[in-house]
Coordinates of C-alpha atoms and ligand atoms in Angstrom, one line a residue:
X1 CA -7.2 7.9 -24.3
X2 CA -7.7 8.3 -20.7
X3 CA -5.9 6.5 -17.8
X4 CA -7.9 6.3 -14.3
X5 CA -6.5 5.1 -11.1
X6 CA -8.0 1.4 -10.7
X7 CA -7.3 0.8 -6.9
X8 CA -10.2 -0.1 -4.9
X9 CA -11.5 2.8 -2.6
X10 CA -11.7 3.3 1.2
X11 CA -15.0 2.7 2.5
X12 CA -16.3 3.6 5.6
X13 CA -20.3 3.1 6.7
X14 CA -21.6 4.5 10.2
X15 CA -24.8 4.4 11.7
X16 CA -26.7 3.8 15.0
X17 CA -26.8 0.4 16.3
X18 CA -29.0 -1.7 14.6
X19 CA -30.1 0.2 11.9
X20 CA -28.5 -2.7 9.5
X21 CA -25.2 -2.0 8.6
X22 CA -24.1 -5.3 9.0
X23 CA -27.1 -7.1 7.1
X24 CA -27.0 -4.5 4.2
X25 CA -22.9 -4.8 3.9
X26 CA -23.6 -9.0 3.6
X27 CA -26.4 -8.0 1.1
X28 CA -23.5 -6.2 -0.9
X29 CA -21.2 -8.9 -0.9
X30 CA -23.7 -10.9 -2.7
X31 CA -24.4 -8.5 -5.1
X32 CA -21.1 -6.8 -6.1
X33 CA -17.7 -8.1 -6.3
X34 CA -14.3 -6.8 -5.6
X35 CA -15.8 -5.6 -1.9
X36 CA -14.1 -7.0 0.8
X37 CA -15.1 -6.2 4.5
X38 CA -12.7 -5.2 7.0
X39 CA -12.6 -7.6 10.2
X40 CA -12.3 -5.9 13.5
X41 CA -11.4 -6.7 16.6
X42 CA -13.0 -5.6 20.1
X43 CA -12.6 -6.3 23.6
X44 CA -16.3 -6.5 23.8
X45 CA -17.5 -10.6 24.6
X46 CA -19.6 -12.6 22.3
X47 CA -23.3 -12.7 21.4
X48 CA -24.7 -16.1 21.0
X49 CA -24.1 -16.7 17.3
X50 CA -21.1 -14.8 16.6
X51 CA -18.1 -16.4 15.4
X52 CA -14.7 -15.8 15.6
X53 CA -12.9 -14.2 12.9
X54 CA -16.3 -13.9 10.5
X55 CA -17.9 -11.5 13.4
X56 CA -14.9 -10.0 15.1
X57 CA -11.8 -11.1 16.8
X58 CA -12.5 -11.2 20.1
X59 CA -10.0 -9.8 22.5
X60 CA -9.0 -9.5 26.4
X61 CA -9.0 -5.7 27.2
X62 CA -4.9 -6.2 28.1
X63 CA -4.6 -7.4 24.6
X64 CA -6.0 -5.0 22.9
X65 CA -4.3 -2.4 24.6
X66 CA -1.2 -4.1 23.9
X67 CA -2.0 -4.3 20.4
X68 CA -2.4 -0.4 20.4
X69 CA 0.6 0.3 21.8
X70 CA 1.9 -2.3 19.0
X71 CA 0.3 0.5 16.5
X72 CA -1.5 -2.4 15.0
X73 CA -4.3 -0.5 14.1
X74 CA -5.5 2.1 11.5
X75 CA -8.2 3.1 13.8
X76 CA -9.7 2.3 17.2
X77 CA -12.7 3.8 19.8
X78 CA -13.7 3.0 22.7
X79 CA -17.6 2.3 22.6
X80 CA -20.2 1.6 25.5
X81 CA -17.0 0.5 27.5
X82 CA -15.5 -1.6 25.6
X83 CA -12.9 -1.0 22.5
X84 CA -13.2 -1.7 18.7
X85 CA -10.8 -1.1 16.0
X86 CA -10.0 -2.2 13.0
X87 CA -6.3 -3.8 12.0
X88 CA -3.7 -2.5 9.5
X89 CA -3.0 -5.3 7.8
X90 CA -4.9 -6.4 4.8
X91 CA -6.3 -3.0 3.7
X92 CA -3.3 -2.0 1.0
X93 CA -3.1 -5.7 -0.4
X94 CA -7.0 -5.3 -1.3
X95 CA -6.7 -1.7 -2.3
X96 CA -4.2 -2.3 -4.5
X97 CA -6.4 -5.5 -5.9
X98 CA -9.2 -3.0 -6.8
X99 CA -11.3 -4.3 -4.4
X100 CA -13.4 -1.5 -2.2
X101 CA -12.8 -2.4 1.3
X102 CA -15.6 -1.7 3.9
X103 CA -14.7 -0.5 7.1
X104 CA -18.3 -0.6 9.1
X105 CA -17.3 1.5 12.4
X106 CA -18.5 4.1 14.5
X107 CA -18.6 7.8 14.3
X108 CA -15.6 8.3 16.6
X109 CA -13.4 6.0 14.6
X110 CA -15.0 7.6 11.2
X111 CA -13.8 10.8 11.8
X112 CA -10.1 9.4 12.7
X113 CA -9.7 7.9 9.3
X114 CA -11.2 11.0 7.9
X115 CA -8.1 12.7 9.1
X116 CA -5.8 10.0 8.2
X117 CA -6.8 9.0 4.8
X118 CA -8.0 12.1 2.4
X119 CA -9.9 10.5 -0.4
X120 CA -11.6 7.7 2.1
X121 CA -15.5 7.7 1.2
X122 CA -18.2 8.2 4.3
X123 CA -21.6 6.9 3.8
X124 CA -24.3 7.4 7.0
X125 CA -26.6 4.4 7.1
X126 CA -30.5 6.0 9.1
X127 CA -32.7 3.4 10.3
X128 CA -36.4 4.6 9.0
X129 CA -37.4 6.1 12.2
X130 CA -36.3 6.3 15.5
X131 CA -39.5 4.3 16.7
X132 CA -37.7 1.6 14.1
X133 CA -34.3 1.2 15.5
X134 CA -35.7 1.2 19.2
X135 CA -38.0 -1.9 18.4
X136 CA -35.1 -3.4 16.4
X137 CA -32.8 -3.1 19.5
X138 CA -35.6 -4.7 21.8
X139 CA -36.2 -7.1 19.4
X140 CA -32.9 -8.3 18.4
X141 CA -32.8 -9.7 22.2
X142 CA -29.3 -9.5 22.7
X143 CA -28.5 -6.9 25.2
X144 CA -30.1 -6.0 28.5
X145 CA -32.3 -3.1 28.9
X146 CA -29.5 -1.3 30.5
X147 CA -27.5 -1.4 27.8
X148 CA -30.7 -1.2 24.8
X149 CA -30.9 2.4 26.6
X150 CA -27.2 3.2 26.3
X151 CA -26.9 2.5 23.0
X152 CA -29.9 4.6 21.9
X153 CA -29.1 7.3 23.7
X154 CA -25.5 6.7 21.7
X155 CA -27.1 6.6 18.3
X156 CA -29.0 10.3 19.0
X157 CA -25.2 11.7 19.7
X158 CA -24.1 9.5 16.3
X159 CA -26.9 11.2 13.8
X160 CA -25.9 14.6 15.2
X161 CA -22.4 13.7 13.0
X162 CA -24.1 12.8 10.3
X163 CA -23.3 16.3 8.2
X164 CA -19.2 15.0 8.3
X165 CA -19.8 12.0 6.0
X166 CA -20.4 12.1 1.6
X167 CA -24.1 9.9 2.0
X168 CA -26.5 9.4 3.5
X169 CA -29.0 6.8 3.1
X170 CA -32.0 5.0 5.0
X171 CA -32.3 1.6 5.3
X172 CA -36.2 0.5 5.1
X173 CA -35.5 -2.4 2.7
X174 CA -32.4 -4.4 2.7
X175 CA -31.9 -5.0 -1.1
X176 CA -32.8 -1.9 -2.2
X177 CA -30.4 -0.1 0.6
X178 CA -27.3 -2.3 -0.7
X179 CA -28.1 -1.2 -4.4
X180 CA -28.1 2.3 -3.5
X181 CA -24.5 1.0 -1.5
X182 CA -23.4 -0.5 -4.9
X183 CA -24.2 2.2 -6.8
X184 CA -22.5 4.5 -4.6
X185 CA -19.3 2.9 -5.3
X186 CA -19.6 2.6 -9.3
X187 CA -20.0 6.3 -9.1
X188 CA -17.1 6.9 -7.2
X189 CA -14.9 5.0 -9.9
X190 CA -16.0 7.8 -12.5
X191 CA -14.7 11.0 -9.9
X192 CA -12.0 13.3 -12.2
X193 CA -9.9 12.6 -9.2
X194 CA -9.5 9.4 -10.5
X195 CA -7.6 10.7 -14.0
X196 CA -4.0 9.9 -14.3
X197 CA -3.6 10.7 -17.8
X198 CA -5.5 12.4 -20.5
X199 CA -4.0 11.8 -23.5
X200 CA -4.7 14.1 -25.9
X201 CA -1.5 14.7 -28.0
X202 CA -1.6 17.7 -30.7
X203 CA -5.2 17.8 -30.8
X204 CA -5.6 20.9 -32.3
X205 CA -3.6 20.3 -34.7
X206 CA -5.1 16.9 -36.2
X207 CA -8.6 18.4 -35.9
X208 CA -7.1 21.3 -38.5
X209 CA -5.8 18.8 -40.3
X210 CA -8.5 16.7 -40.8
X211 CA -11.3 19.7 -41.0
X212 CA -8.9 21.4 -44.0
X213 CA -8.8 18.1 -46.0
X214 CA -12.8 17.4 -45.1
X215 CA -12.0 14.3 -44.5
X216 CA -13.5 13.6 -40.7
X217 CA -16.2 11.3 -42.0
X218 CA -13.9 9.4 -43.6
X219 CA -10.4 9.3 -41.3
X220 CA -10.0 7.7 -38.7
X221 CA -8.6 10.1 -36.1
X222 CA -6.1 9.2 -34.2
X223 CA -6.4 10.9 -30.5
Ligands
5GP1 P1 -21.3 -4.1 17.6 O1 -21.3 -4.0 19.5 O2 -22.9 -3.5 18.1 O3 -21.0 -5.1 17.4 O4 -20.5 -2.9 17.6 C1 -20.7 -1.9 18.1 C2 -20.0 -0.8 17.5 O5 -18.7 -0.3 16.9 C3 -21.2 -0.1 16.2 O6 -21.1 0.6 15.4 C4 -19.6 -1.2 14.7 O7 -20.0 -0.4 13.5 C5 -18.9 -0.5 15.7 N1 -17.3 -1.1 15.0 C6 -17.4 -2.2 14.8 N2 -16.2 -2.7 14.9 C7 -15.2 -1.2 14.8 C8 -14.1 -0.8 14.8 O8 -13.2 -1.7 14.0 N3 -13.8 0.5 14.5 C9 -14.5 1.1 15.3 N4 -14.3 2.6 15.6 N5 -15.9 0.5 15.7 C10 -16.2 -0.1 14.9

C-alpha cells in the first residue's frame, strides 16, 4: 500500500569538545543496527591511545591540503589551528545499504553539509552545564591549559549555532542520550517526505461497491 525510501539518513552530530559525542555515538552502535560512523581525517597529532584508522586518519598538514585540492572531502574545517575533514568515499555506499551514516563534526563543517545536503539531519549534544564541561575537559587530561581554554571559548561560539540544528539532546547520562538519538533515527524513517508511492487505486469506487453490497465486514478489500 505504501512504498518508502529505504536509504539510510545522513546524520550530523555536533557539540562542544568534551560533551561526550564520541562516547554517545559508540554507545549508539551497541544499541542500534544499521549505523555507520564515518572516520575523519585530521592534521592534529594523535592523543595517547588514539589509533590510526579507528579514531582518525592522521595526516600531515601538507597531505591534508593535497587532499583538499583533490576534492577528497565532503566537508572540511579548520578547528583550533588543525584541519578536520570527512572523506567522501564510502558514504554513498553505506546510505544506499540502508545504514544511517553519522558524521561527528564541529559546527562550521555541519553548516557546510546543511548547504550541500538538504535532507541531512542535525543533532546537537549539550553538556549538562558549562561547569561540568570545564571539569570534563580538565579531567580528560589530554590538553595543555591554553588548549583547554581555547576549546572552552569555542564551546560558547558553537552553542550559539544551536538553532541551526533539528534536535538538541542534553548528555547527562550516556545510555539515555544514546537511546534518545536512536529514537530520533527511528522517527526519521517515518517522515512523510520519505514516501515514494502510495497505492490507493480506485479507492472511492471500491469503497462504494463494498458499501453498496453491504459486504464490508466479510469481503476482503483490495486497497
Ligand atoms: P578533537 O580534536 O577533539 O578530536 O576534535 C575537535 C572537533 O573537530 C570536534 O568537535 C570534532 O567533532 C570535530 N571533527 C572531527 N572530525 C571532523 C570532520 O571531519 N570535520 C569537521 N568539520 N569537524 C570534525
